[in-house]
Short mmCIF file of C-alpha atoms and ligand atoms in Angstrom, two decimals:
data_model
loop_
_atom_site.label_atom_id
_atom_site.label_comp_id
_atom_site.label_asym_id
_atom_site.label_seq_id
_atom_site.Cartn_x
_atom_site.Cartn_y
_atom_site.Cartn_z
CA MET A 1 -35.61 60.97 -24.51
CA THR A 2 -34.68 60.24 -20.33
CA GLY A 3 -36.54 61.42 -17.00
CA ASP A 4 -39.73 62.56 -17.01
CA VAL A 5 -38.25 66.59 -17.40
CA VAL A 6 -37.90 67.66 -21.10
CA ARG A 7 -36.49 71.09 -22.47
CA TYR A 8 -37.81 71.49 -25.75
CA GLU A 9 -36.40 73.71 -28.09
CA ALA A 10 -37.99 75.67 -31.15
CA GLY A 11 -36.25 74.24 -34.28
CA GLU A 12 -37.15 72.05 -36.89
CA ASP A 13 -34.14 69.80 -35.47
CA PHE A 14 -35.22 69.37 -32.27
CA ALA A 15 -38.31 67.84 -33.22
CA ARG A 16 -36.45 65.57 -35.77
CA ARG A 17 -34.22 64.81 -32.97
CA MET A 18 -37.17 63.47 -30.28
CA ASP A 19 -38.83 61.47 -32.94
CA ALA A 20 -34.97 59.81 -33.85
CA GLU A 21 -34.99 59.22 -30.02
CA ASP A 22 -38.99 58.22 -29.59
CA PRO A 23 -38.90 54.34 -28.08
CA LEU A 24 -42.48 54.24 -30.05
CA ARG A 25 -41.79 56.19 -33.22
CA GLY A 26 -42.29 52.46 -34.74
CA LEU A 27 -45.99 52.39 -34.19
CA ARG A 28 -46.32 54.90 -36.54
CA GLU A 29 -46.20 52.18 -39.75
CA GLU A 30 -48.39 50.63 -38.15
CA PHE A 31 -51.70 52.79 -39.11
CA LEU A 32 -52.75 53.97 -42.97
CA PHE A 33 -52.62 58.13 -43.34
CA PRO A 34 -54.57 59.94 -45.84
CA ARG A 35 -52.52 61.81 -47.94
CA GLY A 36 -53.29 65.74 -47.99
CA PRO A 37 -52.69 67.98 -51.06
CA ASP A 38 -49.44 67.21 -52.15
CA GLY A 39 -49.62 63.53 -51.81
CA GLU A 40 -48.05 63.27 -48.73
CA PRO A 41 -49.13 61.90 -45.72
CA VAL A 42 -51.72 64.50 -43.29
CA VAL A 43 -50.56 65.50 -40.45
CA TYR A 44 -53.49 63.66 -38.02
CA LEU A 45 -54.69 65.83 -34.92
CA VAL A 46 -58.00 64.58 -34.95
CA GLY A 47 -57.86 61.08 -33.32
CA ASN A 48 -60.11 62.09 -31.01
CA SER A 49 -62.66 62.32 -33.08
CA LEU A 50 -61.94 59.53 -35.04
CA GLY A 51 -58.93 57.29 -35.60
CA LEU A 52 -56.43 56.29 -37.83
CA GLN A 53 -57.00 53.21 -39.38
CA PRO A 54 -54.33 49.94 -38.57
CA ARG A 55 -52.94 48.51 -40.94
CA LYS A 56 -53.85 44.53 -39.20
CA ALA A 57 -57.76 45.90 -39.61
CA LYS A 58 -57.82 45.03 -42.80
CA PRO A 59 -56.92 41.46 -42.71
CA TYR A 60 -58.34 40.78 -39.74
CA VAL A 61 -62.20 42.17 -41.22
CA LEU A 62 -61.15 39.50 -44.55
CA GLU A 63 -60.09 36.96 -42.27
CA ALA A 64 -63.50 36.79 -40.86
CA MET A 65 -65.29 37.32 -44.08
CA GLU A 66 -63.52 34.11 -45.58
CA ASP A 67 -64.46 32.61 -42.62
CA TRP A 68 -68.32 33.42 -43.13
CA GLU A 69 -67.78 32.89 -47.10
CA ARG A 70 -66.20 29.30 -46.08
CA LEU A 71 -68.47 28.30 -42.96
CA GLY A 72 -71.56 30.00 -43.30
CA VAL A 73 -72.88 29.33 -39.80
CA GLU A 74 -70.21 26.58 -38.75
CA GLY A 75 -68.19 29.85 -39.01
CA HIS A 76 -69.67 29.89 -34.43
CA PHE A 77 -68.22 28.10 -33.73
CA LYS A 78 -64.82 26.71 -36.59
CA ALA A 79 -63.86 29.79 -37.74
CA LYS A 80 -60.47 30.76 -37.26
CA HIS A 81 -61.06 32.71 -34.75
CA PRO A 82 -64.36 31.14 -33.24
CA TRP A 83 -68.01 34.23 -33.31
CA MET A 84 -69.22 32.60 -30.10
CA PRO A 85 -66.51 33.76 -28.13
CA TYR A 86 -64.77 36.96 -30.46
CA HIS A 87 -65.91 39.68 -28.28
CA GLU A 88 -63.91 37.23 -25.37
CA LEU A 89 -61.44 38.32 -27.40
CA LEU A 90 -60.85 41.92 -26.01
CA THR A 91 -61.56 41.50 -22.98
CA GLU A 92 -58.49 41.11 -21.19
CA GLN A 93 -57.06 43.49 -23.31
CA THR A 94 -60.05 46.25 -22.50
CA ALA A 95 -58.85 45.73 -18.89
CA ARG A 96 -55.51 46.77 -19.40
CA LEU A 97 -56.40 50.01 -21.22
CA VAL A 98 -59.39 50.55 -18.87
CA GLY A 99 -57.07 49.12 -15.46
CA ALA A 100 -59.81 47.15 -14.63
CA LEU A 101 -61.07 43.15 -13.66
CA PRO A 102 -61.29 41.23 -16.67
CA LEU A 103 -65.22 40.93 -14.94
CA GLU A 104 -65.73 44.43 -14.73
CA VAL A 105 -65.82 45.09 -18.96
CA VAL A 106 -67.15 44.19 -22.30
CA VAL A 107 -67.64 45.69 -25.46
CA MET A 108 -71.32 46.15 -27.06
CA ASN A 109 -72.89 48.24 -28.30
CA THR A 110 -72.08 51.64 -29.08
CA LEU A 111 -71.51 54.91 -26.29
CA SER A 112 -75.17 56.37 -26.13
CA VAL A 113 -76.48 53.15 -25.80
CA ASN A 114 -74.37 51.89 -23.31
CA LEU A 115 -74.94 54.72 -21.57
CA HIS A 116 -78.95 54.19 -20.97
CA LEU A 117 -78.19 50.51 -20.01
CA MET A 118 -76.22 51.90 -17.48
CA MET A 119 -78.66 54.55 -16.63
CA VAL A 120 -81.20 51.94 -16.63
CA SER A 121 -79.36 49.52 -13.82
CA PHE A 122 -77.66 52.94 -11.93
CA TYR A 123 -79.94 55.56 -11.75
CA ARG A 124 -82.61 54.67 -9.73
CA PRO A 125 -84.22 57.97 -8.29
CA THR A 126 -86.13 57.90 -5.52
CA ARG A 127 -88.88 60.65 -4.26
CA GLU A 128 -85.54 62.20 -1.20
CA ARG A 129 -82.59 61.74 -4.54
CA TYR A 130 -83.48 61.66 -8.05
CA LYS A 131 -81.41 64.50 -9.67
CA ILE A 132 -77.75 63.73 -11.63
CA LEU A 133 -75.36 66.07 -11.78
CA MET A 134 -73.47 67.14 -14.44
CA GLU A 135 -71.39 68.84 -16.53
CA GLY A 136 -73.09 72.33 -18.06
CA GLY A 137 -71.03 72.01 -20.75
CA ALA A 138 -71.40 67.44 -21.60
CA PHE A 139 -71.16 66.21 -24.91
CA PRO A 140 -75.03 66.67 -26.30
CA SER A 141 -75.75 63.10 -26.71
CA ASP A 142 -75.05 63.16 -23.06
CA GLN A 143 -77.50 65.71 -22.23
CA TYR A 144 -80.08 64.51 -24.51
CA ALA A 145 -79.91 60.83 -22.70
CA VAL A 146 -79.99 62.13 -19.55
CA ALA A 147 -82.84 64.22 -19.89
CA SER A 148 -84.87 62.07 -21.65
CA GLN A 149 -83.92 59.08 -18.63
CA VAL A 150 -85.00 62.19 -16.23
CA ARG A 151 -88.12 62.09 -18.09
CA PHE A 152 -88.70 58.50 -18.23
CA HIS A 153 -88.62 58.65 -14.41
CA GLY A 154 -91.81 61.28 -14.21
CA HIS A 155 -89.85 64.43 -13.66
CA GLU A 156 -88.37 67.24 -15.46
CA PRO A 157 -84.68 67.81 -16.60
CA GLU A 158 -84.71 71.55 -15.67
CA ASP A 159 -85.46 70.40 -11.87
CA ALA A 160 -83.88 67.12 -11.65
CA VAL A 161 -80.49 67.81 -13.80
CA VAL A 162 -77.85 69.81 -11.80
CA ARG A 163 -75.08 71.31 -13.96
CA LEU A 164 -71.66 72.14 -13.33
CA VAL A 165 -70.34 75.44 -14.90
CA PRO A 166 -67.18 77.06 -14.50
CA ARG A 167 -66.89 80.43 -12.51
CA PRO A 168 -67.15 83.59 -14.24
CA GLY A 169 -64.49 84.55 -16.75
CA GLU A 170 -63.16 80.84 -16.24
CA GLU A 171 -63.19 77.98 -19.10
CA THR A 172 -63.24 74.98 -17.11
CA LEU A 173 -64.02 73.07 -13.57
CA ARG A 174 -62.05 73.52 -10.57
CA GLN A 175 -62.19 70.38 -8.77
CA GLU A 176 -62.90 72.79 -5.57
CA ASP A 177 -66.09 73.22 -6.84
CA ILE A 178 -67.34 70.07 -8.06
CA LEU A 179 -66.36 68.98 -4.49
CA ALA A 180 -68.48 71.51 -3.32
CA THR A 181 -71.15 71.08 -5.51
CA LEU A 182 -71.65 68.29 -4.09
CA GLU A 183 -71.58 68.98 -0.67
CA ARG A 184 -73.67 71.06 -1.25
CA HIS A 185 -76.51 68.96 -3.16
CA GLY A 186 -74.86 65.30 -2.86
CA HIS A 187 -77.38 64.79 -0.60
CA GLU A 188 -80.35 64.84 -3.17
CA VAL A 189 -78.34 63.14 -6.06
CA ALA A 190 -78.41 59.70 -7.46
CA LEU A 191 -76.31 59.68 -10.29
CA VAL A 192 -72.78 61.42 -10.71
CA LEU A 193 -71.47 61.65 -14.69
CA LEU A 194 -69.40 63.36 -15.28
CA GLY A 195 -67.05 63.08 -19.11
CA ASN A 196 -63.34 62.60 -18.78
CA VAL A 197 -61.94 64.11 -20.75
CA ASN A 198 -64.46 66.70 -21.39
CA TYR A 199 -65.24 66.81 -25.64
CA LEU A 200 -64.65 70.44 -25.96
CA THR A 201 -62.43 71.58 -23.00
CA GLY A 202 -60.26 69.08 -22.80
CA GLN A 203 -59.93 68.71 -19.13
CA ALA A 204 -59.43 65.81 -17.33
CA PHE A 205 -60.80 65.55 -13.76
CA ASP A 206 -59.70 63.68 -10.57
CA MET A 207 -61.86 60.46 -10.66
CA ALA A 208 -60.82 59.02 -7.53
CA ALA A 209 -61.53 62.08 -5.85
CA ILE A 210 -64.58 63.31 -7.34
CA THR A 211 -65.74 58.71 -7.14
CA ARG A 212 -64.89 59.11 -3.26
CA ALA A 213 -66.61 62.72 -2.35
CA ALA A 214 -70.17 61.34 -4.32
CA HIS A 215 -69.88 57.65 -2.73
CA ALA A 216 -69.32 59.66 0.61
CA ARG A 217 -72.69 61.27 -0.18
CA GLY A 218 -74.78 58.30 -1.02
CA CYS A 219 -74.49 58.88 -5.08
CA ARG A 220 -74.10 56.79 -8.22
CA VAL A 221 -71.24 57.48 -10.12
CA GLY A 222 -70.36 56.95 -13.58
CA PHE A 223 -67.91 58.33 -16.26
CA ASP A 224 -68.57 58.93 -19.67
CA LEU A 225 -64.94 58.28 -21.22
CA ALA A 226 -65.37 59.29 -24.62
CA HIS A 227 -62.20 61.33 -25.06
CA GLY A 228 -60.67 59.14 -22.32
CA ALA A 229 -60.36 55.43 -23.12
CA GLY A 230 -56.77 54.68 -24.93
CA ASN A 231 -56.19 58.77 -24.07
CA LEU A 232 -55.50 59.12 -20.15
CA LYS A 233 -54.24 56.07 -18.15
CA LEU A 234 -57.18 54.83 -16.34
CA SER A 235 -57.35 53.26 -13.08
CA LEU A 236 -61.10 52.25 -13.01
CA HIS A 237 -61.41 49.65 -10.54
CA ASP A 238 -59.04 51.42 -8.10
CA ASP A 239 -61.26 54.42 -8.71
CA GLY A 240 -64.11 52.87 -7.97
CA PRO A 241 -66.72 54.21 -10.09
CA ASP A 242 -69.97 52.36 -10.20
CA PHE A 243 -70.13 52.22 -14.45
CA ALA A 244 -67.81 53.85 -16.56
CA VAL A 245 -68.63 54.55 -20.84
CA TRP A 246 -66.98 54.90 -24.09
CA CYS A 247 -66.95 54.54 -27.97
CA SER A 248 -63.52 53.06 -29.54
CA TYR A 249 -63.89 55.02 -32.87
CA LYS A 250 -61.42 58.21 -31.02
CA TYR A 251 -58.69 57.41 -29.88
CA LEU A 252 -58.92 53.44 -29.84
CA ASN A 253 -59.00 53.35 -33.61
CA GLY A 254 -61.78 50.89 -34.20
CA GLY A 255 -63.19 51.82 -37.05
CA PRO A 256 -66.27 54.51 -37.70
CA GLY A 257 -69.51 53.96 -35.54
CA THR A 258 -67.54 50.33 -33.93
CA LEU A 259 -68.56 48.85 -30.66
CA GLY A 260 -67.77 51.03 -27.64
CA GLY A 261 -66.94 49.53 -24.24
CA VAL A 262 -68.75 49.49 -20.60
CA PHE A 263 -67.12 49.09 -17.50
CA VAL A 264 -69.17 47.72 -14.45
CA HIS A 265 -67.39 47.97 -10.25
CA GLU A 266 -67.24 44.35 -9.45
CA ARG A 267 -69.44 45.34 -6.07
CA HIS A 268 -72.47 45.12 -8.73
CA ALA A 269 -70.72 41.73 -10.67
CA ARG A 270 -73.22 39.62 -8.70
CA SER A 271 -76.15 41.51 -7.83
CA PRO A 272 -78.67 39.47 -10.52
CA SER A 273 -81.26 42.04 -8.78
CA LEU A 274 -79.95 45.03 -9.88
CA PRO A 275 -82.17 46.14 -12.80
CA ARG A 276 -81.35 45.51 -15.87
CA PHE A 277 -82.70 45.67 -19.78
CA ALA A 278 -81.87 41.99 -20.41
CA GLY A 279 -81.54 40.04 -23.94
CA TRP A 280 -80.18 36.55 -24.47
CA TRP A 281 -76.87 37.65 -24.99
CA GLY A 282 -76.03 39.01 -21.37
CA HIS A 283 -77.77 35.09 -19.92
CA ASP A 284 -75.55 32.87 -18.56
CA LYS A 285 -73.45 31.26 -20.80
CA GLU A 286 -73.95 27.53 -19.60
CA THR A 287 -77.84 27.75 -20.15
CA ARG A 288 -78.08 30.51 -23.21
CA PHE A 289 -78.78 27.86 -25.37
CA ARG A 290 -81.42 25.63 -23.44
CA MET A 291 -83.70 29.00 -24.16
CA GLY A 292 -85.33 28.82 -21.49
CA PRO A 293 -87.41 31.56 -20.35
CA ASP A 294 -85.90 32.91 -16.95
CA PHE A 295 -83.03 35.18 -17.42
CA GLN A 296 -79.81 34.39 -15.85
CA PRO A 297 -77.33 37.37 -15.99
CA ILE A 298 -73.24 36.70 -16.83
CA ALA A 299 -71.05 37.91 -13.85
CA GLY A 300 -70.07 41.14 -14.61
CA ALA A 301 -70.02 43.81 -17.28
CA GLU A 302 -70.49 40.84 -19.88
CA GLY A 303 -74.13 40.33 -17.78
CA TRP A 304 -75.20 43.29 -19.99
CA GLN A 305 -74.91 42.32 -22.79
CA LEU A 306 -78.22 41.98 -24.67
CA SER A 307 -77.31 40.96 -28.27
CA ASN A 308 -74.73 38.79 -30.35
CA PRO A 309 -71.98 41.37 -31.39
CA PRO A 310 -71.37 42.04 -35.15
CA ILE A 311 -67.28 40.04 -35.79
CA LEU A 312 -66.57 42.51 -38.34
CA GLN A 313 -66.63 45.38 -35.94
CA LEU A 314 -64.92 43.40 -33.64
CA ALA A 315 -62.50 42.05 -36.08
CA ALA A 316 -60.94 45.98 -36.45
CA LEU A 317 -61.24 46.55 -33.32
CA ARG A 318 -58.91 43.75 -32.52
CA ALA A 319 -56.14 44.92 -34.60
CA SER A 320 -56.02 48.88 -32.28
CA MET A 321 -56.36 47.07 -29.04
CA GLU A 322 -53.46 45.01 -30.06
CA LEU A 323 -51.96 47.98 -30.72
CA PHE A 324 -52.28 49.30 -27.33
CA ASP A 325 -52.24 46.11 -24.95
CA ARG A 326 -48.17 45.93 -26.68
CA VAL A 327 -47.42 49.22 -26.60
CA GLY A 328 -49.92 49.96 -22.29
CA MET A 329 -50.72 52.84 -21.50
CA GLU A 330 -47.87 54.45 -19.12
CA ALA A 331 -45.50 54.62 -21.98
CA LEU A 332 -48.42 56.37 -24.88
CA ARG A 333 -48.57 58.44 -21.33
CA GLN A 334 -45.26 59.35 -21.03
CA LYS A 335 -45.13 60.12 -24.78
CA ARG A 336 -48.47 62.09 -24.84
CA GLU A 337 -46.93 64.86 -22.05
CA ARG A 338 -44.32 64.99 -24.50
CA LEU A 339 -45.86 65.41 -27.43
CA THR A 340 -48.54 68.12 -25.78
CA GLY A 341 -46.08 69.99 -23.55
CA TYR A 342 -44.18 70.50 -26.93
CA LEU A 343 -47.33 71.56 -28.77
CA GLU A 344 -47.99 74.08 -25.37
CA PHE A 345 -44.12 75.35 -25.97
CA LEU A 346 -44.00 76.02 -29.67
CA LEU A 347 -47.49 77.86 -28.50
CA GLU A 348 -46.40 80.66 -26.24
CA ARG A 349 -43.90 81.33 -28.48
CA LEU A 350 -46.12 82.58 -31.13
CA PRO A 351 -47.11 86.30 -30.97
CA PRO A 352 -48.96 86.86 -27.98
CA GLY A 353 -52.50 87.17 -27.56
CA PHE A 354 -52.97 85.65 -31.23
CA VAL A 355 -53.94 82.29 -29.75
CA ASP A 356 -54.94 81.60 -26.35
CA SER A 357 -55.37 77.44 -25.24
CA ILE A 358 -58.76 76.97 -23.26
CA THR A 359 -57.31 73.52 -21.91
CA PRO A 360 -55.75 73.30 -18.39
CA SER A 361 -52.04 73.39 -18.58
CA GLU A 362 -51.64 70.70 -15.72
CA PRO A 363 -51.11 67.75 -17.28
CA SER A 364 -52.49 65.59 -14.79
CA GLN A 365 -55.36 67.96 -15.55
CA ARG A 366 -56.04 66.92 -19.41
CA GLY A 367 -55.08 64.84 -22.18
CA THR A 368 -53.65 64.63 -25.66
CA GLN A 369 -55.77 67.17 -26.67
CA LEU A 370 -55.73 71.17 -26.92
CA SER A 371 -58.26 73.56 -27.47
CA LEU A 372 -57.29 76.20 -28.95
CA ARG A 373 -59.64 80.15 -29.46
CA PHE A 374 -57.69 81.73 -32.34
CA SER A 375 -58.53 85.55 -32.49
CA LYS A 376 -57.46 85.42 -35.67
CA GLU A 377 -59.86 84.47 -38.79
CA PRO A 378 -60.23 81.46 -37.19
CA ARG A 379 -62.14 79.42 -40.40
CA LYS A 380 -58.98 81.09 -42.99
CA LEU A 381 -57.06 79.81 -40.27
CA LEU A 382 -58.61 76.03 -41.16
CA GLU A 383 -58.75 76.72 -44.27
CA LYS A 384 -54.36 77.18 -44.54
CA LEU A 385 -54.03 73.86 -42.33
CA GLY A 386 -56.10 71.54 -44.97
CA ALA A 387 -54.16 72.74 -47.65
CA ALA A 388 -50.83 72.42 -45.76
CA GLY A 389 -52.27 68.82 -45.12
CA VAL A 390 -53.02 68.96 -41.19
CA VAL A 391 -56.24 67.65 -40.14
CA CYS A 392 -58.14 69.38 -37.31
CA ASP A 393 -61.63 69.77 -35.61
CA PHE A 394 -62.99 73.14 -35.70
CA ARG A 395 -65.63 74.27 -33.12
CA GLU A 396 -67.47 76.99 -33.68
CA PRO A 397 -67.44 80.20 -33.23
CA ASP A 398 -63.03 80.03 -32.91
CA ILE A 399 -62.07 77.04 -31.16
CA ILE A 400 -60.20 75.00 -32.95
CA ARG A 401 -59.28 71.05 -30.84
CA ALA A 402 -56.23 69.34 -31.58
CA ALA A 403 -54.60 66.14 -30.61
CA PRO A 404 -51.63 64.36 -31.60
CA ALA A 405 -52.58 61.09 -30.54
CA PRO A 406 -49.12 59.72 -29.40
CA LEU A 407 -49.43 56.29 -30.61
CA TYR A 408 -49.10 57.75 -34.91
CA CYS A 409 -48.32 61.52 -34.50
CA SER A 410 -44.83 62.66 -34.18
CA PHE A 411 -42.76 65.28 -32.87
CA LEU A 412 -42.19 66.72 -36.84
CA ASP A 413 -46.22 67.19 -36.77
CA VAL A 414 -46.24 69.04 -33.66
CA TYR A 415 -43.79 71.12 -35.64
CA ARG A 416 -45.56 71.70 -38.75
CA PHE A 417 -49.08 71.92 -37.44
CA VAL A 418 -47.80 75.37 -35.40
CA GLU A 419 -45.77 76.40 -38.50
CA VAL A 420 -49.07 76.74 -40.63
CA LEU A 421 -50.35 78.62 -37.60
CA GLU A 422 -47.15 80.92 -37.70
CA GLY A 423 -47.42 81.91 -40.96
CA HIS A 424 -51.05 82.93 -40.33
CA ALA A 425 -50.64 85.07 -37.57
CA ARG A 426 -47.75 86.87 -39.21
CA ASP A 427 -49.99 87.08 -42.42
C1 PLP B 1 -68.25 61.16 -28.97
C2 PLP B 1 -68.97 61.13 -27.39
C3 PLP B 1 -70.21 60.47 -28.25
C4 PLP B 1 -70.72 59.69 -28.79
O1 PLP B 1 -71.77 58.87 -28.64
P1 PLP B 1 -72.47 57.87 -29.83
O2 PLP B 1 -73.17 56.88 -29.00
O3 PLP B 1 -70.82 56.80 -29.99
O4 PLP B 1 -72.46 57.93 -31.05
C5 PLP B 1 -70.92 60.59 -26.75
N1 PLP B 1 -70.68 61.39 -25.69
C6 PLP B 1 -69.23 61.35 -25.91
C7 PLP B 1 -68.94 62.61 -24.37
C8 PLP B 1 -68.61 62.10 -26.76
O5 PLP B 1 -67.35 62.53 -27.17
#
C-alpha cells in the first residue's frame, strides 16, 4: 500500500493482498476476539459501541489487584505503578491522541458526567445570550443533559435549545447551514455543542471552522467526541474549542463503562474564577493533604477532577492507550480511509436500491463508520450476519452501522461482511 489512492478490486484475493501489505496488520494480535457460531473469531464491526479487549488489559488489571492484595493502603505510593498519580500515566498519551497539550487533558468520570461538569463552567447564560446550539439528531444523553442544564438556569428547552436539522430530504447537516445558523442566532447562543462524529449518521464536522465562526460570534464551543476519540485524527488545541468530552469504551477499547476524557483549552487553564463544581482531586497536589477548607484548583484540565479515580479501570484503559500511542493517529487515519473506502467500493457493487449509505462519502466528513439503510428486511439481514459471525449494530427502523476499526479489523473482515449482504440481496 503506497500512496493515498488505492485502486480497489472486487475479489477475495484483493482483500488478502491488502491485509498482507498492511503495516498495521500485527495489531490484530493484540486484541481478544469473541468467537462466532463456527468457533472462529467474529468479524467485529461494533468498535464504535464497545471496543475489543486488548490482550494486556487483564495483566494490567491483575497487577493492580495484586498490589492491593500485597500492599493495602501503601499501594497509593508503593504499587508498581503507584495509585496516587496513576491517572497521570495516561495524560501524555491522551494529549497526543487528541492533539492537545498535556495540561489540557485529563481522564476522569464518564462522558455524561463530564459534559455536565463542563457545562457548569462553560454554559453561563445571560439575559441576552442563553441558548445552546446543538444537533437535532444528537445522542439522547446529550439532549437530556442540555435540556436539564437549560432548565437548571431557569429557561425552557423549547426556547433555549436551537437544533440543527438536515434540509428536507437530506440525512446530514451542511457545513454552510451550520455557519448560517451561527450567523443568524450566534448573538443569543451561549454555547455551541456538537458531536463529532455523529453517532447515527457517521458525519464528521470541520471543528476548526465551526469553532472559529462560533468564537467570532462570542459563543463558547464544546464537542462531544464519543465517536471521534480514537477514530478521527484530532487537533483540539489548534482547532481551539473551549472544551471537549469523550468516552473510552468505544474506539478507545478501555472496557465497559470505563473512564472518559476531558479537554479544556489552555486559555482556561489558569482561570480560578471560572465557576466549577469542585472536589478534592482537583485541588493543588502540593497542598491537597493539608485538607484545608479553601479549594485551589490544579492548573489545566486536572483541576476539574472531583474524586480519586478507579485504578482498575485506568489499568485496563492503559493497555489500549499504549497501542494508540505506539501506532499514532496518522497511521490509523490512513488505514481507516482505506478500510472504509474499500467497504464503500464493495457496497457500490451490490444490486441498485438494496443499500444506501447515509454517511457522507467525502473521507474528511466521516470516520470509520458507515451507516447503511437497507430496503430489504433489515432485521432478517441482521440475523444472517449474526449466523455468519459478523457483529454489527442495528438502529430502528432500518439502519445498520458498520465500523471496521483500523486497530484490529482487516480487509478480509470487510469482504466477509459484504459477502453476507450480497447473499441477502440475492435471496
Ligand atoms: C456513547 C455516547 C454517550 C454515552 O454517554 P456515557 O455517559 O458514557 O454513558 C454520550 N454521548 C454520545 C454522543 C455517545 O455516542
